[in-house]
PDB file of C-alpha atoms and ligand atoms in Angstrom:
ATOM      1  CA  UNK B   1      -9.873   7.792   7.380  1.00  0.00           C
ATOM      2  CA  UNK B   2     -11.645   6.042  10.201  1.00  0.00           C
ATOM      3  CA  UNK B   3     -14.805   5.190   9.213  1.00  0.00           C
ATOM      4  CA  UNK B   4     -17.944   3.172  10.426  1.00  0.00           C
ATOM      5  CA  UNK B   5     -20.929   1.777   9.070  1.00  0.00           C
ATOM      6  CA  UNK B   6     -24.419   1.708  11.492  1.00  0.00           C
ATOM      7  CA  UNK B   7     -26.865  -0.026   9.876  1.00  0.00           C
ATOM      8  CA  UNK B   8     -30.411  -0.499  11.097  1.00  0.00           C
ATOM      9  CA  UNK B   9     -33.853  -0.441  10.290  1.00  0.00           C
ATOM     10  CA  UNK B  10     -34.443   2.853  11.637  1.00  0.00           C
ATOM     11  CA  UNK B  11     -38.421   2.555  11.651  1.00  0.00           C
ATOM     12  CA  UNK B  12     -38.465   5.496  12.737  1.00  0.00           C
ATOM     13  CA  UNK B  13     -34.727   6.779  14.275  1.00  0.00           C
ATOM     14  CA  UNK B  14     -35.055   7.329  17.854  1.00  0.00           C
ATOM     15  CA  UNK B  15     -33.212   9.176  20.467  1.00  0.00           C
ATOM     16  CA  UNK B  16     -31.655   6.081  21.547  1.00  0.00           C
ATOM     17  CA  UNK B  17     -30.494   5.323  17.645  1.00  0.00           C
ATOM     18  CA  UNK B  18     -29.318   9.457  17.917  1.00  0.00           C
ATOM     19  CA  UNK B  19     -27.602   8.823  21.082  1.00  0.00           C
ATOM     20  CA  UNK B  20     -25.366   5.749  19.284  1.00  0.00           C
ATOM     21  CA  UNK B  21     -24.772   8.018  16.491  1.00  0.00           C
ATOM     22  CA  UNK B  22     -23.175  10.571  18.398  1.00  0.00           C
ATOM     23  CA  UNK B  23     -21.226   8.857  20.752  1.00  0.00           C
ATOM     24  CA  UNK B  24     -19.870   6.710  17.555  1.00  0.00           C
ATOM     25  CA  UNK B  25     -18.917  10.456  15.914  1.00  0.00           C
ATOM     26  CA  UNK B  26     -16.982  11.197  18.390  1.00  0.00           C
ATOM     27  CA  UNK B  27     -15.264   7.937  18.147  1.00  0.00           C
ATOM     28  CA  UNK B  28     -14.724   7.780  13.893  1.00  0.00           C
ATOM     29  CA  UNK B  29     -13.934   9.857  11.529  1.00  0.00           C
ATOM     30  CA  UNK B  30     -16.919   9.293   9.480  1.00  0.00           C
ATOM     31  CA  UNK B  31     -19.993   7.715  10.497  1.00  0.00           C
ATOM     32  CA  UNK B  32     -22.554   6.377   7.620  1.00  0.00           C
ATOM     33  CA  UNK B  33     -26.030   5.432   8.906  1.00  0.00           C
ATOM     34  CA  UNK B  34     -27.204   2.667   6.707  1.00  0.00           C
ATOM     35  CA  UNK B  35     -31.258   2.280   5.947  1.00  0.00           C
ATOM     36  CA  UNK B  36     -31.614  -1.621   5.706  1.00  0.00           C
ATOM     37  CA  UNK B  37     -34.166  -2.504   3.686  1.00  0.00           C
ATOM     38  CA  UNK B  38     -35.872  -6.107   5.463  1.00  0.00           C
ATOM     39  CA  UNK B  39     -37.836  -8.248   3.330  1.00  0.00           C
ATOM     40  CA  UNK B  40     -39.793  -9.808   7.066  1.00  0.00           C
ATOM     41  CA  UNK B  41     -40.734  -6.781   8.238  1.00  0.00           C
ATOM     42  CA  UNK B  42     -43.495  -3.935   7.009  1.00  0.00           C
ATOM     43  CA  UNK B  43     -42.358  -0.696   8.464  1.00  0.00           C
ATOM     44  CA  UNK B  44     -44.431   2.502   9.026  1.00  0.00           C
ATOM     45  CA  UNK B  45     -41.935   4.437   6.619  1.00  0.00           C
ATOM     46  CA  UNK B  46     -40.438   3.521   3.002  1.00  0.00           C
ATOM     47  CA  UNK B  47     -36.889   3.586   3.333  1.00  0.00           C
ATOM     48  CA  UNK B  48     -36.841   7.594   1.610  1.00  0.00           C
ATOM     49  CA  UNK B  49     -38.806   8.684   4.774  1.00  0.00           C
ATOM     50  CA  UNK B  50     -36.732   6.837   6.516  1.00  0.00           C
ATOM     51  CA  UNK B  51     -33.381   8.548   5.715  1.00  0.00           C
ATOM     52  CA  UNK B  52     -35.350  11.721   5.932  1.00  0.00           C
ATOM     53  CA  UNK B  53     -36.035  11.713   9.023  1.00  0.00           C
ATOM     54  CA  UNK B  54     -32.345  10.485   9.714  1.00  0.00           C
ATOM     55  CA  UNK B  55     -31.146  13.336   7.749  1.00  0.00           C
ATOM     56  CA  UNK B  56     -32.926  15.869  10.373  1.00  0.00           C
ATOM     57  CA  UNK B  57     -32.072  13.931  13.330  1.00  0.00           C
ATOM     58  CA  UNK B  58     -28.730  14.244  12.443  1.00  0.00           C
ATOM     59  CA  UNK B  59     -27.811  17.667  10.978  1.00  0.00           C
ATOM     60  CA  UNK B  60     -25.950  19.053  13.980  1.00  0.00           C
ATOM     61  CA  UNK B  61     -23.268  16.366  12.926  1.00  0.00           C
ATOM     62  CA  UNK B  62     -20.702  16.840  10.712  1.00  0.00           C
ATOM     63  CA  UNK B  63     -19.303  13.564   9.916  1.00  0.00           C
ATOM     64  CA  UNK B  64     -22.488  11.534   9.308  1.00  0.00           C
ATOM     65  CA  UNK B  65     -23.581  10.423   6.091  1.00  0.00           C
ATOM     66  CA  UNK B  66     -26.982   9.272   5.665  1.00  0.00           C
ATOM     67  CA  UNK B  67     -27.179   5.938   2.987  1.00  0.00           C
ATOM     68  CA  UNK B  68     -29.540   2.996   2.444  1.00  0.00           C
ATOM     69  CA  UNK B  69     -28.558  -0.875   0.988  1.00  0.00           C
ATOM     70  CA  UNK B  70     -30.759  -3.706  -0.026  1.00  0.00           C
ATOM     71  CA  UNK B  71     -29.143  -6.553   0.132  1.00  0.00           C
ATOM     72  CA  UNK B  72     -26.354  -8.193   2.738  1.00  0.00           C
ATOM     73  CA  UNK B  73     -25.011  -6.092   4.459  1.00  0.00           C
ATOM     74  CA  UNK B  74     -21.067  -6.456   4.564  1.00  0.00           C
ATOM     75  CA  UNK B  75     -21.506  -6.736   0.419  1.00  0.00           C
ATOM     76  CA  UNK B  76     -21.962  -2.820   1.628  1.00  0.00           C
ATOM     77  CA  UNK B  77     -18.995  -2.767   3.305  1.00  0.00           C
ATOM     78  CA  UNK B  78     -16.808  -4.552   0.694  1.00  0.00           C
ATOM     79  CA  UNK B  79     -18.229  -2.637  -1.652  1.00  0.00           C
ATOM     80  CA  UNK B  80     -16.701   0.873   0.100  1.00  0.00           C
ATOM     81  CA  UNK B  81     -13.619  -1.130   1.687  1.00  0.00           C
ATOM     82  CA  UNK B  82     -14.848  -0.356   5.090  1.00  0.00           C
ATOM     83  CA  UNK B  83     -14.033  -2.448   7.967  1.00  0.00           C
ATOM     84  CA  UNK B  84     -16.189  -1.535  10.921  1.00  0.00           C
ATOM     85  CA  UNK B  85     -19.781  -2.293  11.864  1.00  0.00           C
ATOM     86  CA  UNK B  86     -20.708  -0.188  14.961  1.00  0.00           C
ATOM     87  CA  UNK B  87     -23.859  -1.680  16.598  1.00  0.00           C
ATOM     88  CA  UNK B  88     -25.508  -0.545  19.583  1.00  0.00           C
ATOM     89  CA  UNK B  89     -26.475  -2.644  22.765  1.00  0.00           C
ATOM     90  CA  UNK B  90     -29.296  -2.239  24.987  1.00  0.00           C
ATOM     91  CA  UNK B  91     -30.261  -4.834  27.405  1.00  0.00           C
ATOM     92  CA  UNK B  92     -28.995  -8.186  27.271  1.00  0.00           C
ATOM     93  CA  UNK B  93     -32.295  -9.590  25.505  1.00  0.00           C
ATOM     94  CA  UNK B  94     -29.493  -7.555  22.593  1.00  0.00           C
ATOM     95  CA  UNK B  95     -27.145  -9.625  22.729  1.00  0.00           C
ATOM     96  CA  UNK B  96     -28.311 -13.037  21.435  1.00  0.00           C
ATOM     97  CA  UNK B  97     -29.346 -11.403  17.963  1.00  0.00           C
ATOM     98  CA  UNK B  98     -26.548  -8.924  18.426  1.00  0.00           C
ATOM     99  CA  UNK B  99     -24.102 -11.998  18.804  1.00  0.00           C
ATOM    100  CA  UNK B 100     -25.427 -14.113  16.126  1.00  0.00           C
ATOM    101  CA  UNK B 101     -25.302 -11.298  13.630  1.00  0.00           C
ATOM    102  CA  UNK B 102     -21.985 -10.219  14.044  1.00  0.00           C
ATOM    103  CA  UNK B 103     -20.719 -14.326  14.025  1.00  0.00           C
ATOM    104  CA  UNK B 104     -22.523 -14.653  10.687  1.00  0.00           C
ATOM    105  CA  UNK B 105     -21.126 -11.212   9.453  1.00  0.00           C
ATOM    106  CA  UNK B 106     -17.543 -12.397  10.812  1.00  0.00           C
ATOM    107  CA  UNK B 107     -18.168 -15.828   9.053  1.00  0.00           C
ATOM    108  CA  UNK B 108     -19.272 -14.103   5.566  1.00  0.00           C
ATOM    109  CA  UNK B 109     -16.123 -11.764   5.694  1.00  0.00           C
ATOM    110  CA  UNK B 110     -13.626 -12.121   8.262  1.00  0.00           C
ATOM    111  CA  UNK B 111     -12.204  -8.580   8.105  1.00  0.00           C
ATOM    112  CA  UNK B 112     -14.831  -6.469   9.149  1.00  0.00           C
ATOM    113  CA  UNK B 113     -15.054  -6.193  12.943  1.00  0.00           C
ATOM    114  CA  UNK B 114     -18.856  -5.288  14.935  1.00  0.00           C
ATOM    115  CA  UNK B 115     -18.103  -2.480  17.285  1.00  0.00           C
ATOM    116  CA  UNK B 116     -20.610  -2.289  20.131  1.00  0.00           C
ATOM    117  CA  UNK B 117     -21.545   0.560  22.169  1.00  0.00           C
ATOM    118  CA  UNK B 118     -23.430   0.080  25.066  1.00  0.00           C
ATOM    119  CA  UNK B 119     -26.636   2.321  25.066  1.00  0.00           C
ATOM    120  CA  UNK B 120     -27.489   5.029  28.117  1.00  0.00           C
ATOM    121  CA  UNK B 121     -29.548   3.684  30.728  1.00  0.00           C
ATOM    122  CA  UNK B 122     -32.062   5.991  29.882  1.00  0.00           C
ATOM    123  CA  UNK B 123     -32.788   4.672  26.723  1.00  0.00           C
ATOM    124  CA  UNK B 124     -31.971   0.950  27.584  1.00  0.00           C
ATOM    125  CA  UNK B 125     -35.560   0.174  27.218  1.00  0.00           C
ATOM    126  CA  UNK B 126     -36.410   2.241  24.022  1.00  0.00           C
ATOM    127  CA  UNK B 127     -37.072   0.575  20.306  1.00  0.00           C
ATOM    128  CA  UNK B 128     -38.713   1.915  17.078  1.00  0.00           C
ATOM    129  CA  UNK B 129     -41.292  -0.673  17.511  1.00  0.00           C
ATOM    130  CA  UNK B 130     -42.451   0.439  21.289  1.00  0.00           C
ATOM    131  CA  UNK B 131     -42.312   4.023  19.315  1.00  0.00           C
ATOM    132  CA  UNK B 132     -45.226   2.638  17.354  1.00  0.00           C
ATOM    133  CA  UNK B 133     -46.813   0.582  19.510  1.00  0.00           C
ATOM    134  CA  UNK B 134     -47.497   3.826  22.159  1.00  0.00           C
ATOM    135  CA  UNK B 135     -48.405   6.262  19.401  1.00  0.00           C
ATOM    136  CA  UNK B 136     -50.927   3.908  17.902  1.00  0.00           C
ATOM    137  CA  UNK B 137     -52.568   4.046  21.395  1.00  0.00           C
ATOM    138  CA  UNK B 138     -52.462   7.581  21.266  1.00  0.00           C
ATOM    139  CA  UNK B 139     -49.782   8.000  24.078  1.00  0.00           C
ATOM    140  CA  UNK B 140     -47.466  10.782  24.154  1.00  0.00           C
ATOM    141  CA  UNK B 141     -43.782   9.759  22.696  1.00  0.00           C
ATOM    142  CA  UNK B 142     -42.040  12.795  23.018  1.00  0.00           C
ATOM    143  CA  UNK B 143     -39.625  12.004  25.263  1.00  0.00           C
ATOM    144  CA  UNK B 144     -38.542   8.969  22.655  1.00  0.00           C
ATOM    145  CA  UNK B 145     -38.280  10.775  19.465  1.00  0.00           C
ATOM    146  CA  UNK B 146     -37.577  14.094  17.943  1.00  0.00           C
ATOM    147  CA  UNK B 147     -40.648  16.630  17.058  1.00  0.00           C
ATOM    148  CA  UNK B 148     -40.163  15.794  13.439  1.00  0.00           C
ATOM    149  CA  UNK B 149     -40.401  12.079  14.279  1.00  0.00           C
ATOM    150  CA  UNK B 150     -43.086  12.770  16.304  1.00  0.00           C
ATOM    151  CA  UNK B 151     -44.997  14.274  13.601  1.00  0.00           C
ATOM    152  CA  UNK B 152     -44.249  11.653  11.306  1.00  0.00           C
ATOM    153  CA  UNK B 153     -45.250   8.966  13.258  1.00  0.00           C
ATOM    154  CA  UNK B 154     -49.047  10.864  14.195  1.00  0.00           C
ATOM    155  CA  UNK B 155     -49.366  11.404  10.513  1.00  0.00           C
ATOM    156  CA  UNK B 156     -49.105   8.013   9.667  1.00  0.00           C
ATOM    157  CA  UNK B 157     -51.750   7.345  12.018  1.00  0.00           C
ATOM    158  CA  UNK B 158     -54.142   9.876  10.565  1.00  0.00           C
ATOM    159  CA  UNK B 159     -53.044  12.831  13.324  1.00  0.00           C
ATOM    160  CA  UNK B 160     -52.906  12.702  17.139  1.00  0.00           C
ATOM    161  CA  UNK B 161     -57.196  12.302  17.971  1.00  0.00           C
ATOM    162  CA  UNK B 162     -58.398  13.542  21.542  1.00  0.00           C
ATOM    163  CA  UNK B 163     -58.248  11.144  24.482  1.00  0.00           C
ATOM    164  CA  UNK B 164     -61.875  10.404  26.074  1.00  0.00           C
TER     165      UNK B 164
HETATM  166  O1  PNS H   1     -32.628  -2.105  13.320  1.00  0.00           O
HETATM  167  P1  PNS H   1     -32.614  -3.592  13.104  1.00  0.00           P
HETATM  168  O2  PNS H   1     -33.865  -4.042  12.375  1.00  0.00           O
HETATM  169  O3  PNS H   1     -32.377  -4.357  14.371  1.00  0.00           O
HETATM  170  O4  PNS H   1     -31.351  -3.877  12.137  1.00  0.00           O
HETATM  171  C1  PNS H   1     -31.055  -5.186  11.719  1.00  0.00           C
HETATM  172  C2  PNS H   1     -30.189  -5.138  10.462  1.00  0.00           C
HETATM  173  C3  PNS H   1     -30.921  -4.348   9.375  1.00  0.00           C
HETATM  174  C4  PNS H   1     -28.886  -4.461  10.768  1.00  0.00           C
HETATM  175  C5  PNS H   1     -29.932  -6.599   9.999  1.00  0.00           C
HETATM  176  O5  PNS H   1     -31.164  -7.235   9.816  1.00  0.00           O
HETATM  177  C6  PNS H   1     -29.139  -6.674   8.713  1.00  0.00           C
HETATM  178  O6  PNS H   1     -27.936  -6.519   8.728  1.00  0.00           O
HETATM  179  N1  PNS H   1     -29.828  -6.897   7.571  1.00  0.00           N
HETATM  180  C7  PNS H   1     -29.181  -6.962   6.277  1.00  0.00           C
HETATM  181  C8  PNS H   1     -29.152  -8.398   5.742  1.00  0.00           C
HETATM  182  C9  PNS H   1     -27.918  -9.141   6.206  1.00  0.00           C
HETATM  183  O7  PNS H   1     -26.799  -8.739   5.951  1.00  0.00           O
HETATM  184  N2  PNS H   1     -28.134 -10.263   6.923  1.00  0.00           N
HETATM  185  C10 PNS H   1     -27.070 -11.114   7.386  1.00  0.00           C
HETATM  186  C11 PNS H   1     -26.382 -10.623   8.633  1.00  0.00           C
HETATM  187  S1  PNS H   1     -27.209 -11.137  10.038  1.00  0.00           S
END
């Protein structure tokens, strides 16, 4: 069985992250999403929430598997005898991180292979973070996540107040 690991933060999953996921179904024969837990950063959801949401996002796929890991992230990997990262690319401001990540995880174990698919243009600008960033302003970010995400996120903020 082909089968991929996509790991990611995933604070929360956005229809660029669904739009990887996909187009790497199509490519493996099992996909698992993997929930990173990451000590630097303090996300809006706990990493349960997180796969939640994931686990919505996701259900018109049959070969995904939602999962979460603390810890590195090819001891995941080795752990399941997988051999493929799939990662996906957006603009080249990517590919420094992207490139230095997949060196180090090369360097750590030199027979899993980063697989990079290259994100639509139409969501070439899109992060969890920006997500955030526009909801907190009260800005509408339906066209970046799905309803339930979109729900999620304005709950964390205390619901969706009226604009002046
Ligand atoms: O969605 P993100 O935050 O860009 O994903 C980054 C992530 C979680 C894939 C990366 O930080 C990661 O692999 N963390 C696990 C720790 C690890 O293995 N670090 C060494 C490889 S760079």
């Amino acid at each position: 069985m082909n089968i991929a690991v996509y790991p990611g933060s995933f604070d929360p999953v956005t229809l660029g992250h669904i739009d990887i996921i996909e187009r790497s179904c199509k490519v493996f024969d099992k996909v698992i999403v993997a929930v990173m837990f990451n000590k630097n950063k303090k996300p809006m959801f706990d990493v349960g929430e997180r796969m939640a949401l994931l686990v919505d996002a996701t259900k018109h796929l049959e070969n995904v598997v939602i999962d979460s890991h603390e810890g590195l992230l090819i001891d995941y990997l080795i752990e399941r005898d997988i051999k493929v990262l799939v990662k996906g690319l957006r603009a080249i401001s990517d590919f420094e991180a992207e490139f230095q990540m997949a060196s180090v995880n090369r360097k750590l174990c030199s027979d899993i292979e980063t697989v990079f698919i290259m994100t639509r243009t139409e969501y070439m600008y899109l992060s969890s973070s920006i997500v955030k960033e526009v909801a907190s302003f009260n800005g509408d970010i339906s066209d970046f996540v799905t309803e339930e995400v979109k729900m999620a996120v304005e709950s964390k903020l205390g619901g969706k107040h009226e604009r002046d």
